Every structure is written in structure tokens, then in C-alpha cells.
Short mmCIF file of C-alpha atoms and ligand atoms in Angstrom, two decimals:
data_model
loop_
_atom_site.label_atom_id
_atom_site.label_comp_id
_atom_site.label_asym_id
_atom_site.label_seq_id
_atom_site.Cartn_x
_atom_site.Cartn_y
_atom_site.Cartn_z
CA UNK A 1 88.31 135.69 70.98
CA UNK A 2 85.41 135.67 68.63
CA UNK A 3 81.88 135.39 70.18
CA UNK A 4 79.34 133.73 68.38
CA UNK A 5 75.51 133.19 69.48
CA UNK A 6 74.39 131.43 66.15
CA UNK A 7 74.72 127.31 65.60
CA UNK A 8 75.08 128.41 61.50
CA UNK A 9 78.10 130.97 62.35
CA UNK A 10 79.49 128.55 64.55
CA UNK A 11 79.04 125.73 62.04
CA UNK A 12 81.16 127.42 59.45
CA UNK A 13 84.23 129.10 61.23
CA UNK A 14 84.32 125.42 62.88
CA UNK A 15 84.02 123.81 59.19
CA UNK A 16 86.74 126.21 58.09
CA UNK A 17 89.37 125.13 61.18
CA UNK A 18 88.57 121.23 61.06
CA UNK A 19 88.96 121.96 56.61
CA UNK A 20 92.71 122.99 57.72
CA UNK A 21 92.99 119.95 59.88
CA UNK A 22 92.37 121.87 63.34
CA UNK A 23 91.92 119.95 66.54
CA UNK A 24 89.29 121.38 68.65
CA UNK A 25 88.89 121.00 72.72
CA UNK A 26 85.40 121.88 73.92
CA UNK A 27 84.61 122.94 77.51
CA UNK A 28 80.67 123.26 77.46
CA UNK A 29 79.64 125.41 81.04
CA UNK A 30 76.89 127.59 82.45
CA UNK A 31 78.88 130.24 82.72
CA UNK A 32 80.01 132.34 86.17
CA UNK A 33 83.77 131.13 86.03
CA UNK A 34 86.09 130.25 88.29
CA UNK A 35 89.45 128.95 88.41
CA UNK A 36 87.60 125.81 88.08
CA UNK A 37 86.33 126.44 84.60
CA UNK A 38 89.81 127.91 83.69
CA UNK A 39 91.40 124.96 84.31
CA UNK A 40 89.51 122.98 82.02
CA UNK A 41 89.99 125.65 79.12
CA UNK A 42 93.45 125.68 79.63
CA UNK A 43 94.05 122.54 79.36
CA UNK A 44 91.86 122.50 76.39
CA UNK A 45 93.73 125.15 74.59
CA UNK A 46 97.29 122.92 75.90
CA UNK A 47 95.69 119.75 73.66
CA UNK A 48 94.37 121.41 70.72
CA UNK A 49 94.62 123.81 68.22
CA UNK A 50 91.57 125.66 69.04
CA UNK A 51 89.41 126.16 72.03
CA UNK A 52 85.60 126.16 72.07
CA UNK A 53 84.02 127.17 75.40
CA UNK A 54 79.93 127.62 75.41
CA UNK A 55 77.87 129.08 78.02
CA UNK A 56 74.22 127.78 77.93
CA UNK A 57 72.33 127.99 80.91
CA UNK A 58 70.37 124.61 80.27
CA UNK A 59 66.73 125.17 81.47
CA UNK A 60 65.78 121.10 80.74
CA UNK A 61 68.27 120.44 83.62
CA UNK A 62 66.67 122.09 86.15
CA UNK A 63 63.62 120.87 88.63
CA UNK A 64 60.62 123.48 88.49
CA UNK A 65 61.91 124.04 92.21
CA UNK A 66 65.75 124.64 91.27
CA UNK A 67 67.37 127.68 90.91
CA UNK A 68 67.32 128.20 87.03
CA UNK A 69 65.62 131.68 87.19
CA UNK A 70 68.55 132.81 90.09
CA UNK A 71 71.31 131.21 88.15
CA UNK A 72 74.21 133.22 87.56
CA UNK A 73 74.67 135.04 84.21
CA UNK A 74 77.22 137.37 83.53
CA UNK A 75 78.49 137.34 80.41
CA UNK A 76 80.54 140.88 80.49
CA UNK A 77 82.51 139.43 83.46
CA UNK A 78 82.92 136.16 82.19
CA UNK A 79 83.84 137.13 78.72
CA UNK A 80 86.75 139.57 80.47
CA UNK A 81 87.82 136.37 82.96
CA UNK A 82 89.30 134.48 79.71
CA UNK A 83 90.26 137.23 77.38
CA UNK A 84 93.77 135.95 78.89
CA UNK A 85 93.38 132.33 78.63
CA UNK A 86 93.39 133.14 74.64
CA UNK A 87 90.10 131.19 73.91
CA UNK A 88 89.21 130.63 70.22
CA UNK A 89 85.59 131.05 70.70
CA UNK A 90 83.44 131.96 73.34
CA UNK A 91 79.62 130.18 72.13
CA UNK A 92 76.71 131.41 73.99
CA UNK A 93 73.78 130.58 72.35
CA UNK A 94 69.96 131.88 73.55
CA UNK A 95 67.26 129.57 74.71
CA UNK A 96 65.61 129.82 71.02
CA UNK A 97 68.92 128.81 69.52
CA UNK A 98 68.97 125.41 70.93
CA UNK A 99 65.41 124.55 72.03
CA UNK A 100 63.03 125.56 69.39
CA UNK A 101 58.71 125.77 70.19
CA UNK A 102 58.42 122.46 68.81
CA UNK A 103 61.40 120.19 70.46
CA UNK A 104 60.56 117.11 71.44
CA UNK A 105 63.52 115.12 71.80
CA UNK A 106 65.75 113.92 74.74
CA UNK A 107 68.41 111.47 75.88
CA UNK A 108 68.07 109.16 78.37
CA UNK A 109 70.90 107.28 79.87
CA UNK A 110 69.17 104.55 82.17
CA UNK A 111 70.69 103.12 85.40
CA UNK A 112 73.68 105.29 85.56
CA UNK A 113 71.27 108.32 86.28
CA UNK A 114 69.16 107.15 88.94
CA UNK A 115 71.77 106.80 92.20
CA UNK A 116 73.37 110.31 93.98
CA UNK A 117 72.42 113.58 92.41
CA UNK A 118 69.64 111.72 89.87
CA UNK A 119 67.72 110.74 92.96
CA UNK A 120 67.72 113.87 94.21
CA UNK A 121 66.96 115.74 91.11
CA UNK A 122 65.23 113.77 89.00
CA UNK A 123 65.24 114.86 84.80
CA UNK A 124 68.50 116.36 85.39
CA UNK A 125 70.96 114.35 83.91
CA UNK A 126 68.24 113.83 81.23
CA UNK A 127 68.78 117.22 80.61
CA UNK A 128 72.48 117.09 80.82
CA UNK A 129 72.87 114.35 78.09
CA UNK A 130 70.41 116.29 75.51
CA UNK A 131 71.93 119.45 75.66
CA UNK A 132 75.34 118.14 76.06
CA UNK A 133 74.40 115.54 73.05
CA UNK A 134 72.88 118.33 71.21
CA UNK A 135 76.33 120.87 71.78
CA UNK A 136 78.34 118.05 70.33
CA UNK A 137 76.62 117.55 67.29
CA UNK A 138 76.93 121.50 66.66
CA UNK A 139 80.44 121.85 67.98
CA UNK A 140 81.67 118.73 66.59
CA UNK A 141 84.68 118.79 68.57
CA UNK A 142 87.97 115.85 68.75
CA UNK A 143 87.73 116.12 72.78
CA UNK A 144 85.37 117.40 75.66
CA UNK A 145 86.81 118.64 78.79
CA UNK A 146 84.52 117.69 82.00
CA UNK A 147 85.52 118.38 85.63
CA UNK A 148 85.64 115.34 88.08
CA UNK A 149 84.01 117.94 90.69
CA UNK A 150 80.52 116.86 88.72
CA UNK A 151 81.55 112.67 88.64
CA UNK A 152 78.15 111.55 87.90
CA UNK A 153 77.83 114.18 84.95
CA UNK A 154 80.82 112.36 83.68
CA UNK A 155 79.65 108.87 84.09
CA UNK A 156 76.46 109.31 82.36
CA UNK A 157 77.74 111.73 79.55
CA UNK A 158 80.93 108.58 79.26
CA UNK A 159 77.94 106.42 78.73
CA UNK A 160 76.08 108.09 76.07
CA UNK A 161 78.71 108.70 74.35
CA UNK A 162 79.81 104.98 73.91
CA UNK A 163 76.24 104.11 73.42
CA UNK A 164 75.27 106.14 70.40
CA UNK A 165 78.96 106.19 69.01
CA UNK A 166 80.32 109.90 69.67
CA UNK A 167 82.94 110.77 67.82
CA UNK A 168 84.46 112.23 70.75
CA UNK A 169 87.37 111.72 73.46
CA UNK A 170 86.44 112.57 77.05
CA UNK A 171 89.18 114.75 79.41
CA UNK A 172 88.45 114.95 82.95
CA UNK A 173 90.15 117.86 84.64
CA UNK A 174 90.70 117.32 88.50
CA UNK A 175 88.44 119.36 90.98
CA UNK A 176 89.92 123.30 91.93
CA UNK A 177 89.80 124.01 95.35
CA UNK A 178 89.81 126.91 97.40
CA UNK A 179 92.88 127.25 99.43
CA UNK A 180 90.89 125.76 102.30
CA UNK A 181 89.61 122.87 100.29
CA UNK A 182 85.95 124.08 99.28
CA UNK A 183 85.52 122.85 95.86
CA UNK A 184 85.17 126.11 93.67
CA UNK A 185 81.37 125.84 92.71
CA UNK A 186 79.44 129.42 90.56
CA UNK A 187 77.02 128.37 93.67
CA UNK A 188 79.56 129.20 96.40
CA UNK A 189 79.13 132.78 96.12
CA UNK A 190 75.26 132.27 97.72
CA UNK A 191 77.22 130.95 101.27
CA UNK A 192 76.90 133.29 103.77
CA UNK A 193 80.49 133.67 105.56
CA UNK A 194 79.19 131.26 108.80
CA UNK A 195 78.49 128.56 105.80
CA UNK A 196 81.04 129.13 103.93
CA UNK A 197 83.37 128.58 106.83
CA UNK A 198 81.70 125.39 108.17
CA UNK A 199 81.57 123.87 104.33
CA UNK A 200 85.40 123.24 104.95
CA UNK A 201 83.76 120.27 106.23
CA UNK A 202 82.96 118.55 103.16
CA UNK A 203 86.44 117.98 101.91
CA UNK A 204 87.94 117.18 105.10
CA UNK A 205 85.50 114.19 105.77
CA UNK A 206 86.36 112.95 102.50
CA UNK A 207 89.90 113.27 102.67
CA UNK A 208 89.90 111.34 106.05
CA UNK A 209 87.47 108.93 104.43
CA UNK A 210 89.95 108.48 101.84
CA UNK A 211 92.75 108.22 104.12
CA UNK A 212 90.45 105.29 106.42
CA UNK A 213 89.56 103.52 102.90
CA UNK A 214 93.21 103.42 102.18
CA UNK A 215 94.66 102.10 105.60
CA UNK A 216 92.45 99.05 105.12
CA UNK A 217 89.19 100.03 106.68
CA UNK A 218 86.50 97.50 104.65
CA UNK A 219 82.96 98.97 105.21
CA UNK A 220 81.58 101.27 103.13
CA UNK A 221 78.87 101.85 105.97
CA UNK A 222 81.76 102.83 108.24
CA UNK A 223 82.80 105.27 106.26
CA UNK A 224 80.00 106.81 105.61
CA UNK A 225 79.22 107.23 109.19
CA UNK A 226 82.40 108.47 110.15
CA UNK A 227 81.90 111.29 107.33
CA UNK A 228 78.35 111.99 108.00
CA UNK A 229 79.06 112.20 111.72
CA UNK A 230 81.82 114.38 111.14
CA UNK A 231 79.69 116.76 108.64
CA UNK A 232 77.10 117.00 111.69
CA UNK A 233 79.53 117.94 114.45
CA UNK A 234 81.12 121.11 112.39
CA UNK A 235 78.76 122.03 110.68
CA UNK A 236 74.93 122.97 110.50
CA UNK A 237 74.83 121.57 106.97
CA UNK A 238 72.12 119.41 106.05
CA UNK A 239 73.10 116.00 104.15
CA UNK A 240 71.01 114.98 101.33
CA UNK A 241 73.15 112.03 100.79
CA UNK A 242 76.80 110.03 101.45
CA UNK A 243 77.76 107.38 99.20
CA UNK A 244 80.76 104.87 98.31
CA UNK A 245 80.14 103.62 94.98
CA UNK A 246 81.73 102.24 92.09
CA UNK A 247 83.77 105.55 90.33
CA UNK A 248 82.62 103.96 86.42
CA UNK A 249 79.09 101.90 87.18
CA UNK A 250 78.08 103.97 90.54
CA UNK A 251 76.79 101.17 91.89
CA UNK A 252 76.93 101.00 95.50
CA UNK A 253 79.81 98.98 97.17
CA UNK A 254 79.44 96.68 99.89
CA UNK A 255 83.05 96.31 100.14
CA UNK A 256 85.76 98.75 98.77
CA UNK A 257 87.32 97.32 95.77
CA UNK A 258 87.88 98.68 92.39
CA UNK A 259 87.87 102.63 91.40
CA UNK A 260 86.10 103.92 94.72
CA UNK A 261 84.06 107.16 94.79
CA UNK A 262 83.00 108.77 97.44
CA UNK A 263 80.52 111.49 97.07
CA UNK A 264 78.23 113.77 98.73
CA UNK A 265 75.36 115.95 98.72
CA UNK A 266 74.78 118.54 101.34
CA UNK A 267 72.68 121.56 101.92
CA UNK A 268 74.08 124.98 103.66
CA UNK A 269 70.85 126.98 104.25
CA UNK A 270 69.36 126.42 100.56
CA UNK A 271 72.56 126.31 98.47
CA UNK A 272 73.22 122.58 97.53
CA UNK A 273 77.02 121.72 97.43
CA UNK A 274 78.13 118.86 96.17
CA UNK A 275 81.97 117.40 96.31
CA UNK A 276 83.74 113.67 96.12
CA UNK A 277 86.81 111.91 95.67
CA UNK A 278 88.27 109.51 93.63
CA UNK A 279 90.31 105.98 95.42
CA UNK A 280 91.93 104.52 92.20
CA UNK A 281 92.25 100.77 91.94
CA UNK A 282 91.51 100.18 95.50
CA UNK A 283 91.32 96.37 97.22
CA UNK A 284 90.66 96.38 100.38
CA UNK A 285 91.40 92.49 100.68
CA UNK A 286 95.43 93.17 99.89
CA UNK A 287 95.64 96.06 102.42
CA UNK A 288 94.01 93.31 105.05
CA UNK A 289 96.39 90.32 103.92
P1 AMP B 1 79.17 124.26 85.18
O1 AMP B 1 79.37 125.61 84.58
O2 AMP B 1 79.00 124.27 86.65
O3 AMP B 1 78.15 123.46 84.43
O4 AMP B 1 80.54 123.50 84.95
C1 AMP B 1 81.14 123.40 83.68
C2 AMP B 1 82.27 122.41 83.75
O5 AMP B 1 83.21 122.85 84.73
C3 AMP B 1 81.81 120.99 84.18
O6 AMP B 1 82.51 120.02 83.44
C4 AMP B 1 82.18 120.97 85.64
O7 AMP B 1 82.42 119.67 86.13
C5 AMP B 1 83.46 121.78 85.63
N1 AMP B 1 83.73 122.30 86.98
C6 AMP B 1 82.88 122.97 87.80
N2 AMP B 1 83.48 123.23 88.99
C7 AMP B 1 84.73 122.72 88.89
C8 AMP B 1 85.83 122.65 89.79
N3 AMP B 1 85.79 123.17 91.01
N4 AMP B 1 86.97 122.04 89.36
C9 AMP B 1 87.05 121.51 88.12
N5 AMP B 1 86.03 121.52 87.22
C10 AMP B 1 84.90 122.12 87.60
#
């Protein structure tokens, strides 16, 4: 596995591979992996001839009250973690590398940024789609690998990339879980055991939500009571939000029809976990009739 921390290195083994008609799968992170991570990089080496993963902790996408200064860096550990995944190259570029004194350009993709997490945190998907815009045009690659665990990351980056004409196809790899369900997160690790065993929560409210949404239930406000209600009775978790939106536009349904998502935001002491899941094609009109 080569690592390289210059855009000009990078430019030119890249040029080389895509010269001999290489594919190349990208799996852009922030580093501290987990099985989560690994599943998108090995899919990404299954696809392609070569594998690019970066690790760029992306200041721009934090709030000035987020936890960008506590984020976790390791890169000896995580450069060990996928010496046996067989990784092309491992691209970890430094702050100076991609934003230089004088940058002064970002991407905005409207609408699709505001609802959920964009509410919550606003800038941050602003940040997302420059730094993610700015590691294609540097990476170049045939296809990016995004998790579902982050579904609004991939809505918006899906938009920018059909609005200013990305050369680029867009994987989404299905959310790891820990055997108990917890969706693996770099942000787990800050749970102390009594949250970490009441955040078993989150993914069993949406699974029942899932399984009410598919045995015909019609309200979206329902459901989000019934998870919210059951988030409050097992846990001491704090909900920022609960929403049932539509999976490509997230815009909120009053009824359940289409590609359903369901996704949430909660708080266990000050770590923020988020988690959804996906109801494809869903009417609830031919369940009724
Ligand atoms: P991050 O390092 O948290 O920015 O994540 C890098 C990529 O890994 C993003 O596309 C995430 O959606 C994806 N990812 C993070 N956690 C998981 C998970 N539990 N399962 C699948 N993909 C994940």
C-alpha cells in the first residue's frame, strides 16, 4: 500500500493507472476505521482495479462547537487496520494540502441540505460537498463508495454530482452493525458502557418502525411517536430529531409512499449518534386495499 500526502504525487501514480486503462474505486473517510469503513474498501477493491481510500479530517464541516479538535486521528492504527484489505493507496493529505491561506470557494447544494442533520448543523454538508467535490477532482476516480449509515451525505453529494456533471458513479454500501445493532460509528468509542448499552435503542425503534410502516400503518406522525416514545422509555438519550422522509428528495412525508427513510438524531451524554433505515418502494395505499 503506498501512502501518499501530496495532490501532485497522487496526480501522477493515478495518471499512470487510468494511462493503462485502470478502474479506480474511491472511499473518501476521516479516518478511525471500523468494519464499517472496511466494507466500503472492500467492495471498492471487488469493483475495480485499484483502490483509493483518503483520510482528511475536513475542518469546513465542522460547527465552531463540534468536535473537530477531539476528532479521532490515528493514522499508525488505521494504516495497520487495511494493510490486509490490500488497498492501492492510502491518501492523507494535511490541512495546507487541500485548503490553502487564500481559499475561497465552496459548494452549496440548496434544499437537499437544510432538513435532518443540516438543521442541526448548519455549513456542514456545505463542507461535505467542497471537500468531497474538491477530492474528486484530485482523485478523479470511475466510482465513489458512500455508506447509507450517513443517507443525507449521500443525497446531497448524489445531487451535486448530477448538477455540475461528475464524471463519477455513486456505490452505497449498507450500514455495519454491531452484533447488537449499534451502527458502527469512529464516535461510538466516546459511549460510556451505560450509553452504549441503552443506544441499542436506536436500531430497534427503527426496525419496529419499519416493521409498522410495512404492515400498513399510514402516518408518518405515528411512527414517529411510537419510535420517539420508545427511545425515551430505554434510554436516557436525548433526541435531536425523528423523521420519515422521502429516501431521494428528503422531503417530509405525510403519508408513506415511495422510497421511505426513516432517520434519527440522538444525543447520549454529548456524543451525537445518528442511524436510519431504508423502506424501498413502499405504498401504503396497496397494503390498506
Ligand atoms: P467517516 O469516516 O465517518 O466520514 O465515514 C466515511 C465513509 O464511511 C462514509 O461514506 C460513511 O457513510 C461510511 N460509514 C461510516 N460508518 C459506516 C457504517 N457503520 N456502515 C457503513 N458505512 C459507514
Amino acid at each position: 500500500m503506498l501512502i501518499i500526502k501530496t495532490i501532485i504525487r497522487l496526480r501522477s501514480t493515478l495518471d499512470k493507472a487510468r494511462a493503462k486503462g485502470q478502474t479506480i474505486g474511491f472511499v473518501p473517510t476521516m479516518g478511525s476505521f471500523h468494519e464499517g469503513h472496511l466494507s466500503l474498501m472492500r467492495q471498492a477493491k471487488k469493483d475495480n482495479d485499484l483502490c483509493v481510500v483518503s483520510i482528511y479530517v475536513n475542518p469546513t464541516q465542522f460547527g465552531p462547537k463540534e468536535d473537530f479538535k477531539k476528532y479521532p486521528r490515528d493514522l499508525r492504527r488505521d494504516s495497520s487496520m487495511i494493510l490486509k484489505e490490500n488497498i492501492d493507496i492510502l491518501f492523507v493529505p494535511s490541512d495546507n494540502e487541500i485548503y490553502s491561506d487564500r481559499y475561497l470557494t465552496y459548494i452549496d447544494v440548496e434544499k437537499i441540505s437544510q432538513p435532518l442533520c443540516g438543521h442541526f448543523r448548519p455549513g456542514h454538508f456545505r463542507g461535505v460537498a467542497t471537500v468531497v467535490a474538491k477530492l474528486l477532482n484530485i482523485v478523479q476516480p470511475h466510482v465513489m463508495y458512500l455508506g447509507q449509515k450517513d443517507a443525507q451525505q449521500v443525497a446531497v453529494l448524489r445531487t451535486m454530482i448530477q448538477d455540475l456533471n461528475f464524471p463519477v458513479k455513486v456505490e452505497v454500501v449498507a450500514t455495519s452493525r454491531e452484533q447488537d445493532g449499534l451502527a458502527m460509528s469512529s464516535r461510538n468509542k466516546y459511549l460510556s458502557p451505560k450509553d452504549r448499552q441503552e443506544s441499542v435503542v436506536l436500531y430497534k425503534a427503527l426496525s419496529s418502525a419499519k416493521a409498522m410502516v410495512e404492515s400498513g400503518t399510514s402516518s408518518p406522525a405515528k411512527v414517529k411517536a411510537t419510535i420517539k416514545s420508545l427511545i425515551k422509555k430505554e434510554s436516557s438519550g436525548k433526541i435531536q430529531y425523528v423523521e420519515c422522509v422521502n429516501a431521494d428528495t428528503l422531503e417530509t412525508l405525510k403519508r408513506f409512499e415511495g422510497r421511505v427513510l426513516i432517520a434519527l438524531a440522538v444525543f447520549f451524554g454529548k456524543t451525537r449518534l445518528i442511524d436510519n433505515i431504508v423502506i424501498p418502494q413502499h405504498d401504503s395505499r396497496k397494503i390498506k386495499s
